[in-house]
Amino acid sequence: MKKSSLSFTSELPRLSDLGEELLLIYDEVLPKKSTTFRKWMQSFPLKYPVKAGEDLKSVARFPQHISRIVDLCQNVSNRKLTIVVVGGGSVGDFGGFVASILKRGVRLVQMPSTWLAAIDSAHGGKTALNVGAAKNQIGTFYPADKIFLVKSLLLSQPEPRAFEGFGELLKISWIVGGPLWKQLSREKEINANVLWKYLPAAIQAKNKVVATDPEEKKGLRHILNLGHTVGHVLEAYYKLPHGVAINYGLDFSLRWSLQKGIMSRKTFEGLQQAPVSGYLLSPARDCLLSTKASDLKEFRHLLLSDKKKTKAQTLRFVFIKKPGACIIREVSVDDILIELCRQKEEELHG
Ligand SMILES: NC(=O)c1ccc[n+]([C@@H]2O[C@H](COP(=O)([O-])OP(=O)(O)OC[C@H]3O[C@@H](n4cnc5c(N)ncnc54)[C@H](O)[C@@H]3O)[C@@H](O)[C@H]2O)c1
Ligand SMILES: [Zn+2]
């Protein structure tokens, strides 16, 4: 798989560093958040603003988008065209998909504007569209030629958003362990500056995992789903931001790994004692505590629509033995629901 070049900059790059003829696909909120961005985007000859979110990734709406984009680019040759995508994960998934199919593939620059995209989704080359409520059913592997991590753009997010990106940082640091987890476990507080500091190491760690199985043919890349099986259910059902739901999903995986004897109590307590683990106690936990039998029925449906399911009623679930050692086991959807109920009881009654 093609390697993306990575640049860390404090300010938005010069247009001449991006490519020859540029089409900017950007989240329409960004010019409202930053005057610098507003001025910068005005110098792009071709622009396509989009409204971020899962609707943008809807395959049903895609024909309208692509017709307008084809019209915009009709006088540009595919050899010269570069699509510059600025936004969070939804804009990145959409814009990456467009670049991968427009004129049979044009150059792509990704410039993430959310922590979640900067740490995770802009890297690894996956693009995606949703089919109805089923997420990411269509997509391509299409790594960006260049990825720009722009500090001022990321800092234009409200500070609480750092909490959402933190789950992805914690996920990758538990997957790879070693110095990344060692250093992160000592942090007292998570804020935007701390996330910025960890970006290079987190991206390098994700790229290392992706390199073992770039197009998900061997099942090794699946490990990046740590915390995501249950996280996705809570995200969809309670309409939580992805990162908030993933924080709970990680906590769930940790507790289930202990329950199954995959993780020792000593390791579990060590992880719980790290100051950063306090950030896992997310609002998703409150949602879960109010779960009723009728909710579980819907959870079952959502788990079964997860595209990573294997045979009829089983899923490949990522457990954690210790930081740097994750284990994938096939579990049934019922096993997950039973464990959710067990954790709820444990939480309520100790
Ligand atoms: N391709 C991958 O490998 C991969 C991996 C993980 C997640 N994803 C996808 O990423 C998406 C979630 O990512 P996300 O949370 O970044 O999504 P998003 O693009 O929906 O952004 C979330 C919100 O933040 C706003 N926003 C963006 N930048 C901002 C800024 N600088 N300041 C203020 N507000 C800003 C957006 O308008 C939106 O309301 C999902 O669609 C998920 O499927 C993809
Ligand atoms: Zn994620």
Tab-separated table of C-alpha atoms and ligand atoms in Angstrom:
chain	number	residue	atom	x	y	z
A	1	MET	CA	0.000	0.000	0.000
A	2	LYS	CA	1.174	3.506	-0.877
A	3	LYS	CA	2.757	5.384	2.055
A	4	SER	CA	1.302	8.805	2.871
A	5	SER	CA	3.706	11.647	3.547
A	6	LEU	CA	3.021	13.271	6.927
A	7	SER	CA	3.557	16.942	7.799
A	8	PHE	CA	3.064	18.534	11.197
A	9	THR	CA	2.612	22.285	10.918
A	10	SER	CA	1.422	25.052	13.199
A	11	GLU	CA	-0.476	26.905	10.457
A	12	LEU	CA	-2.403	26.026	7.292
A	13	PRO	CA	-0.018	25.149	4.428
A	14	ARG	CA	0.598	27.165	1.250
A	15	LEU	CA	-1.561	26.063	-1.672
A	16	SER	CA	1.553	25.408	-3.754
A	17	ASP	CA	2.535	22.673	-1.235
A	18	LEU	CA	-0.710	20.813	-1.867
A	19	GLY	CA	-0.692	20.183	-5.607
A	20	GLU	CA	-1.214	21.719	-9.032
A	21	GLU	CA	-4.966	22.116	-9.598
A	22	LEU	CA	-6.903	21.894	-6.378
A	23	LEU	CA	-10.447	21.012	-5.423
A	24	LEU	CA	-11.152	21.729	-1.749
A	25	ILE	CA	-13.787	19.534	-0.098
A	26	TYR	CA	-14.354	20.977	3.378
A	27	ASP	CA	-16.649	20.908	6.388
A	28	GLU	CA	-18.896	23.942	6.083
A	29	VAL	CA	-18.542	24.757	9.811
A	30	LEU	CA	-14.830	25.498	9.520
A	31	PRO	CA	-15.030	29.009	7.983
A	32	LYS	CA	-17.385	29.926	10.847
A	33	LYS	CA	-14.929	28.659	13.446
A	34	SER	CA	-11.836	30.386	12.164
A	35	THR	CA	-11.228	33.556	10.163
A	36	THR	CA	-7.813	32.232	9.147
A	37	PHE	CA	-9.475	29.203	7.591
A	38	ARG	CA	-12.043	31.434	5.874
A	39	LYS	CA	-9.334	33.520	4.246
A	40	TRP	CA	-7.259	30.460	3.334
A	41	MET	CA	-10.123	28.597	1.650
A	42	GLN	CA	-11.041	31.628	-0.431
A	43	SER	CA	-7.874	31.213	-2.454
A	44	PHE	CA	-8.915	27.763	-3.725
A	45	PRO	CA	-10.263	27.984	-7.283
A	46	LEU	CA	-12.586	24.963	-6.836
A	47	LYS	CA	-14.482	24.418	-3.594
A	48	TYR	CA	-17.127	21.989	-2.388
A	49	PRO	CA	-18.511	22.620	1.123
A	50	VAL	CA	-20.254	19.713	2.857
A	51	LYS	CA	-22.267	19.170	6.023
A	52	ALA	CA	-20.391	16.687	8.211
A	53	GLY	CA	-22.066	13.601	9.625
A	54	GLU	CA	-23.336	10.170	8.683
A	55	ASP	CA	-25.780	11.607	6.133
A	56	LEU	CA	-22.837	12.842	4.087
A	57	LYS	CA	-21.703	9.222	3.835
A	58	SER	CA	-25.135	8.021	2.656
A	59	VAL	CA	-24.837	6.080	-0.596
A	60	ALA	CA	-28.338	7.245	-1.550
A	61	ARG	CA	-27.163	10.880	-1.619
A	62	PHE	CA	-23.866	10.151	-3.301
A	63	PRO	CA	-25.072	10.499	-6.928
A	64	GLN	CA	-26.020	14.149	-6.306
A	65	HIS	CA	-22.647	14.927	-4.746
A	66	ILE	CA	-20.603	13.243	-7.426
A	67	SER	CA	-22.549	14.909	-10.255
A	68	ARG	CA	-21.802	18.334	-8.800
A	69	ILE	CA	-18.167	17.453	-8.239
A	70	VAL	CA	-17.790	16.136	-11.801
A	71	ASP	CA	-19.274	19.434	-13.063
A	72	LEU	CA	-16.869	21.455	-10.930
A	73	CYS	CA	-13.851	19.549	-12.219
A	74	GLN	CA	-14.847	19.229	-15.863
A	75	ASN	CA	-12.024	21.421	-17.153
A	76	VAL	CA	-9.261	19.876	-15.043
A	77	SER	CA	-7.228	16.888	-16.234
A	78	ASN	CA	-7.027	13.912	-13.890
A	79	ARG	CA	-3.226	14.079	-14.019
A	80	LYS	CA	-3.232	17.556	-12.503
A	81	LEU	CA	-6.159	17.358	-10.085
A	82	THR	CA	-5.607	17.055	-6.328
A	83	ILE	CA	-8.539	16.799	-3.932
A	84	VAL	CA	-7.811	18.456	-0.596
A	85	VAL	CA	-10.148	17.198	2.127
A	86	VAL	CA	-10.466	19.238	5.312
A	87	GLY	CA	-12.781	17.998	8.058
A	88	GLY	CA	-13.471	15.277	10.580
A	89	GLY	CA	-13.782	11.538	9.940
A	90	SER	CA	-17.047	11.734	7.994
A	91	VAL	CA	-15.671	14.329	5.572
A	92	GLY	CA	-12.431	12.346	5.313
A	93	ASP	CA	-14.294	9.098	4.514
A	94	PHE	CA	-16.466	10.855	1.931
A	95	GLY	CA	-13.705	12.951	0.334
A	96	GLY	CA	-11.309	10.005	0.244
A	97	PHE	CA	-13.951	7.916	-1.516
A	98	VAL	CA	-14.556	10.668	-4.064
A	99	ALA	CA	-10.807	10.947	-4.781
A	100	SER	CA	-10.538	7.187	-5.210
A	101	ILE	CA	-13.202	6.988	-7.933
A	102	LEU	CA	-13.224	10.398	-9.633
A	103	LYS	CA	-11.584	10.066	-13.053
A	104	ARG	CA	-10.496	6.570	-11.833
A	105	GLY	CA	-8.531	8.069	-8.954
A	106	VAL	CA	-6.894	11.446	-8.402
A	107	ARG	CA	-4.316	12.720	-5.947
A	108	LEU	CA	-5.548	13.132	-2.374
A	109	VAL	CA	-4.518	15.363	0.522
A	110	GLN	CA	-6.176	14.803	3.915
A	111	MET	CA	-6.196	17.571	6.523
A	112	PRO	CA	-8.081	16.358	9.587
A	113	SER	CA	-9.927	18.985	11.637
A	114	THR	CA	-11.048	16.762	14.555
A	115	TRP	CA	-8.834	14.917	17.032
A	116	LEU	CA	-10.530	11.687	16.130
A	117	ALA	CA	-9.570	12.099	12.472
A	118	ALA	CA	-6.064	13.374	13.306
A	119	ILE	CA	-5.273	10.397	15.539
A	120	ASP	CA	-7.131	7.701	13.697
A	121	SER	CA	-9.379	8.002	10.668
A	122	ALA	CA	-7.155	10.064	8.344
A	123	HIS	CA	-4.512	7.311	8.469
A	124	GLY	CA	-4.602	3.809	7.053
A	125	GLY	CA	-6.283	4.574	3.752
A	126	LYS	CA	-9.857	3.453	4.412
A	127	THR	CA	-12.662	5.396	2.766
A	128	ALA	CA	-16.329	4.639	3.345
A	129	LEU	CA	-19.993	5.247	2.596
A	130	ASN	CA	-23.022	3.967	4.513
A	131	VAL	CA	-25.887	1.938	3.089
A	132	GLY	CA	-29.008	2.908	4.998
A	133	ALA	CA	-28.242	2.585	8.697
A	134	ALA	CA	-25.420	0.112	8.061
A	135	LYS	CA	-22.159	2.003	8.428
A	136	ASN	CA	-19.155	1.758	6.126
A	137	GLN	CA	-20.588	-0.918	3.824
A	138	ILE	CA	-18.977	0.545	0.716
A	139	GLY	CA	-15.463	1.865	0.416
A	140	THR	CA	-11.996	1.687	-0.980
A	141	PHE	CA	-8.454	1.444	0.326
A	142	TYR	CA	-6.990	4.707	-0.884
A	143	PRO	CA	-4.228	6.224	1.264
A	144	ALA	CA	-3.760	9.971	0.904
A	145	ASP	CA	-0.648	11.167	-0.920
A	146	LYS	CA	-0.124	13.739	1.811
A	147	ILE	CA	-1.582	14.200	5.275
A	148	PHE	CA	-1.213	17.571	6.993
A	149	LEU	CA	-1.665	17.790	10.751
A	150	VAL	CA	-2.287	21.478	11.359
A	151	LYS	CA	-2.174	22.554	14.986
A	152	SER	CA	-4.211	25.767	14.602
A	153	LEU	CA	-6.968	23.848	12.765
A	154	LEU	CA	-7.169	21.195	15.475
A	155	LEU	CA	-7.149	23.815	18.211
A	156	SER	CA	-10.168	25.490	16.586
A	157	GLN	CA	-12.272	22.684	18.133
A	158	PRO	CA	-13.876	23.289	21.507
A	159	GLU	CA	-11.627	21.909	24.278
A	160	PRO	CA	-14.103	19.155	25.391
A	161	ARG	CA	-13.636	17.511	21.990
A	162	ALA	CA	-10.180	16.449	23.135
A	163	PHE	CA	-11.964	13.920	25.327
A	164	GLU	CA	-13.428	12.279	22.209
A	165	GLY	CA	-10.046	11.939	20.551
A	166	PHE	CA	-8.530	10.564	23.727
A	167	GLY	CA	-10.306	7.200	23.380
A	168	GLU	CA	-8.559	6.561	20.063
A	169	LEU	CA	-5.208	7.527	21.591
A	170	LEU	CA	-5.765	5.200	24.525
A	171	LYS	CA	-6.883	2.428	22.145
A	172	ILE	CA	-3.751	2.552	20.042
A	173	SER	CA	-1.498	2.855	23.089
A	174	TRP	CA	-3.065	-0.294	24.617
A	175	ILE	CA	-2.728	-2.119	21.301
A	176	VAL	CA	0.983	-1.390	20.893
A	177	GLY	CA	1.972	-1.011	24.569
A	178	GLY	CA	5.673	-0.186	25.032
A	179	PRO	CA	6.925	3.390	25.440
A	180	LEU	CA	3.708	4.949	24.080
A	181	TRP	CA	1.546	3.469	26.840
A	182	LYS	CA	4.274	3.959	29.462
A	183	GLN	CA	4.446	7.674	28.754
A	184	LEU	CA	0.685	8.159	28.379
A	185	SER	CA	-0.040	6.288	31.616
A	186	ARG	CA	1.907	8.961	33.489
A	187	GLU	CA	-0.026	11.946	32.125
A	188	LYS	CA	-2.090	13.683	34.773
A	189	GLU	CA	-4.475	15.487	32.448
A	190	ILE	CA	-5.681	15.151	28.876
A	191	ASN	CA	-6.093	18.352	26.929
A	192	ALA	CA	-5.540	19.560	23.380
A	193	ASN	CA	-1.826	20.201	23.891
A	194	VAL	CA	-1.285	16.707	25.300
A	195	LEU	CA	-3.055	15.162	22.292
A	196	TRP	CA	-0.923	17.220	19.912
A	197	LYS	CA	2.218	15.956	21.645
A	198	TYR	CA	1.171	12.313	21.200
A	199	LEU	CA	0.035	12.600	17.570
A	200	PRO	CA	3.293	11.466	15.898
A	201	ALA	CA	3.656	8.391	18.119
A	202	ALA	CA	-0.032	7.456	17.838
A	203	ILE	CA	-0.008	7.745	14.042
A	204	GLN	CA	3.210	5.765	13.763
A	205	ALA	CA	1.685	3.045	15.950
A	206	LYS	CA	-1.478	2.834	13.820
A	207	ASN	CA	0.574	2.741	10.618
A	208	LYS	CA	2.625	-0.125	12.048
A	209	VAL	CA	-0.519	-2.192	12.613
A	210	VAL	CA	-1.918	-1.263	9.182
A	211	ALA	CA	1.358	-2.331	7.520
A	212	THR	CA	0.895	-5.899	8.832
A	213	ASP	CA	-2.387	-6.220	6.913
A	214	PRO	CA	-2.965	-3.148	4.721
A	215	GLU	CA	-6.152	-4.347	3.034
A	216	GLU	CA	-7.546	-6.457	5.849
A	217	LYS	CA	-6.881	-9.719	4.060
A	218	LYS	CA	-5.256	-11.545	6.987
A	219	GLY	CA	-7.523	-10.351	9.777
A	220	LEU	CA	-4.599	-8.687	11.621
A	221	ARG	CA	-5.867	-5.148	11.155
A	222	HIS	CA	-8.997	-6.185	13.001
A	223	ILE	CA	-7.158	-5.527	16.258
A	224	LEU	CA	-7.763	-1.804	15.646
A	225	ASN	CA	-11.384	-2.517	16.537
A	226	LEU	CA	-10.505	-2.755	20.229
A	227	GLY	CA	-13.387	-1.088	22.091
A	228	HIS	CA	-15.400	-0.595	18.907
A	229	THR	CA	-17.823	-3.567	18.896
A	230	VAL	CA	-19.828	-2.329	21.866
A	231	GLY	CA	-18.776	1.272	21.225
A	232	HIS	CA	-20.520	1.287	17.828
A	233	VAL	CA	-23.737	-0.056	19.372
A	234	LEU	CA	-23.833	2.726	21.977
A	235	GLU	CA	-22.878	5.318	19.375
A	236	ALA	CA	-25.775	4.288	17.113
A	237	TYR	CA	-28.373	3.668	19.811
A	238	TYR	CA	-27.766	6.628	22.124
A	239	LYS	CA	-26.550	8.964	19.348
A	240	LEU	CA	-23.311	9.551	21.226
A	241	PRO	CA	-20.227	11.066	19.579
A	242	HIS	CA	-18.002	8.256	18.304
A	243	GLY	CA	-15.175	9.025	20.739
A	244	VAL	CA	-17.421	9.085	23.804
A	245	ALA	CA	-18.914	5.717	22.889
A	246	ILE	CA	-15.464	4.253	22.208
A	247	ASN	CA	-14.241	5.292	25.635
A	248	TYR	CA	-16.976	3.147	27.136
A	249	GLY	CA	-16.305	0.358	24.631
A	250	LEU	CA	-12.684	0.251	25.827
A	251	ASP	CA	-13.779	0.088	29.447
A	252	PHE	CA	-16.184	-2.745	28.544
A	253	SER	CA	-13.392	-4.709	26.792
A	254	LEU	CA	-11.115	-4.256	29.768
A	255	ARG	CA	-13.698	-5.544	32.243
A	256	TRP	CA	-14.679	-8.467	30.028
A	257	SER	CA	-11.031	-9.418	29.549
A	258	LEU	CA	-10.667	-9.553	33.346
A	259	GLN	CA	-13.900	-11.533	33.743
A	260	LYS	CA	-12.735	-14.106	31.191
A	261	GLY	CA	-9.346	-14.446	32.895
A	262	ILE	CA	-7.559	-13.112	29.806
A	263	MET	CA	-6.280	-10.163	31.832
A	264	SER	CA	-4.886	-10.660	35.344
A	265	ARG	CA	-6.340	-8.640	38.223
A	266	LYS	CA	-2.886	-7.140	38.796
A	267	THR	CA	-2.756	-5.806	35.216
A	268	PHE	CA	-6.355	-4.604	35.454
A	269	GLU	CA	-5.663	-2.673	38.643
A	270	GLY	CA	-2.454	-1.258	37.204
A	271	LEU	CA	-4.399	0.072	34.214
A	272	GLN	CA	-7.173	1.458	36.406
A	273	GLN	CA	-4.649	3.317	38.522
A	274	ALA	CA	-3.160	5.242	35.610
A	275	PRO	CA	-4.517	8.801	35.945
A	276	VAL	CA	-5.664	8.804	32.305
A	277	SER	CA	-8.000	5.851	32.946
A	278	GLY	CA	-10.296	8.293	34.764
A	279	TYR	CA	-11.178	9.681	31.336
A	280	LEU	CA	-12.869	6.397	30.457
A	281	LEU	CA	-15.786	7.092	32.785
A	282	SER	CA	-17.838	8.573	30.043
A	283	PRO	CA	-21.523	9.517	29.725
A	284	ALA	CA	-22.001	6.237	27.863
A	285	ARG	CA	-21.820	4.487	31.212
A	286	ASP	CA	-24.912	6.382	32.393
A	287	CYS	CA	-26.747	5.315	29.242
A	288	LEU	CA	-25.817	1.727	29.882
A	289	LEU	CA	-26.969	1.826	33.487
A	290	SER	CA	-30.444	2.756	32.307
A	291	THR	CA	-30.591	-0.106	29.786
A	292	LYS	CA	-33.830	-2.097	29.699
A	293	ALA	CA	-34.707	-5.447	28.090
A	294	SER	CA	-36.212	-3.661	25.063
A	295	ASP	CA	-32.905	-1.812	24.533
A	296	LEU	CA	-31.029	-5.114	24.533
A	297	LYS	CA	-33.210	-6.341	21.675
A	298	GLU	CA	-32.112	-3.350	19.631
A	299	PHE	CA	-28.466	-3.855	20.712
A	300	ARG	CA	-28.692	-7.403	19.322
A	301	HIS	CA	-29.912	-6.058	16.007
A	302	LEU	CA	-27.089	-3.498	15.884
A	303	LEU	CA	-24.449	-6.083	16.790
A	304	LEU	CA	-25.707	-8.333	14.020
A	305	SER	CA	-25.569	-5.541	11.471
A	306	ASP	CA	-21.923	-4.879	12.351
A	307	LYS	CA	-20.048	-5.565	9.144
A	308	LYS	CA	-17.315	-7.398	11.019
A	309	LYS	CA	-19.598	-10.213	12.065
A	310	THR	CA	-18.428	-13.625	10.975
A	311	LYS	CA	-20.886	-16.513	10.911
A	312	ALA	CA	-24.565	-15.929	11.621
A	313	GLN	CA	-24.484	-14.945	15.303
A	314	THR	CA	-20.807	-14.543	16.135
A	315	LEU	CA	-18.371	-11.654	16.090
A	316	ARG	CA	-14.611	-11.328	16.324
A	317	PHE	CA	-14.146	-9.496	19.607
A	318	VAL	CA	-10.852	-7.875	20.612
A	319	PHE	CA	-9.788	-8.673	24.187
A	320	ILE	CA	-6.752	-7.288	25.944
A	321	LYS	CA	-4.265	-9.341	27.963
A	322	LYS	CA	-2.041	-6.383	28.741
A	323	PRO	CA	-0.884	-3.280	26.850
A	324	GLY	CA	0.869	-4.570	23.744
A	325	ALA	CA	-0.976	-7.924	23.786
A	326	CYS	CA	-4.505	-8.017	22.397
A	327	ILE	CA	-6.307	-11.240	21.561
A	328	ILE	CA	-9.124	-11.778	19.077
A	329	ARG	CA	-11.751	-14.368	19.985
A	330	GLU	CA	-14.972	-15.321	18.330
A	331	VAL	CA	-17.898	-14.643	20.640
A	332	SER	CA	-21.636	-14.893	20.199
A	333	VAL	CA	-23.896	-11.873	20.230
A	334	ASP	CA	-25.607	-13.412	23.289
A	335	ASP	CA	-22.250	-13.551	25.107
A	336	ILE	CA	-21.877	-9.801	24.583
A	337	LEU	CA	-25.395	-9.039	25.804
A	338	ILE	CA	-24.971	-11.262	28.874
A	339	GLU	CA	-21.700	-9.506	29.706
A	340	LEU	CA	-23.331	-6.090	29.289
A	341	CYS	CA	-25.961	-7.130	31.851
A	342	ARG	CA	-23.291	-8.533	34.177
A	343	GLN	CA	-21.296	-5.301	34.035
A	344	LYS	CA	-24.449	-3.292	34.675
A	345	GLU	CA	-25.234	-5.400	37.763
A	346	GLU	CA	-21.639	-5.114	38.962
A	347	GLU	CA	-21.792	-1.364	38.582
A	348	LEU	CA	-25.126	-1.052	40.375
A	349	HIS	CA	-24.511	-3.498	43.212
A	350	GLY	CA	-20.718	-3.818	43.354
B	1	LIG	N1	-11.653	5.702	7.727
B	1	LIG	C1	-11.364	5.246	8.926
B	1	LIG	O1	-10.406	4.499	9.118
B	1	LIG	C2	-12.221	5.672	10.097
B	1	LIG	C3	-11.818	5.345	11.393
B	1	LIG	C4	-12.595	5.785	12.453
B	1	LIG	C5	-13.743	6.536	12.228
B	1	LIG	N2	-14.116	6.831	10.949
B	1	LIG	C6	-15.327	7.632	10.672
B	1	LIG	O2	-15.123	8.930	11.229
B	1	LIG	C7	-16.407	9.510	11.524
B	1	LIG	C8	-16.352	10.139	12.907
B	1	LIG	O3	-15.313	11.082	12.949
B	1	LIG	P1	-15.512	12.612	13.464
B	1	LIG	O4	-16.106	12.612	14.836
B	1	LIG	O5	-14.241	13.334	13.216
B	1	LIG	O6	-16.674	13.050	12.455
B	1	LIG	P2	-17.350	14.328	11.810
B	1	LIG	O7	-16.708	14.598	10.522
B	1	LIG	O8	-18.799	13.967	11.754
B	1	LIG	O9	-17.122	15.539	12.809
B	1	LIG	C9	-17.814	15.621	14.033
B	1	LIG	C10	-18.366	17.037	14.251
B	1	LIG	O10	-17.291	17.959	14.439
B	1	LIG	C11	-17.480	19.117	13.619
B	1	LIG	N3	-16.138	19.669	13.375
B	1	LIG	C12	-15.179	19.230	12.531
B	1	LIG	N4	-14.055	19.959	12.671
B	1	LIG	C13	-14.307	20.902	13.614
B	1	LIG	C14	-13.539	21.959	14.195
B	1	LIG	N5	-12.253	22.158	13.879
B	1	LIG	N6	-14.139	22.735	15.127
B	1	LIG	C15	-15.409	22.515	15.510
B	1	LIG	N7	-16.186	21.533	15.003
B	1	LIG	C16	-15.632	20.727	14.068
B	1	LIG	C17	-18.231	18.600	12.429
B	1	LIG	O11	-18.934	19.628	11.757
B	1	LIG	C18	-19.178	17.573	13.090
B	1	LIG	O12	-20.307	18.227	13.604
B	1	LIG	C19	-17.421	8.390	11.401
B	1	LIG	O13	-18.133	8.529	10.188
B	1	LIG	C20	-16.568	7.123	11.351
B	1	LIG	O14	-17.177	6.071	10.642
B	1	LIG	C21	-13.366	6.424	9.879
B	2	ZN	ZN	-12.866	4.832	16.321
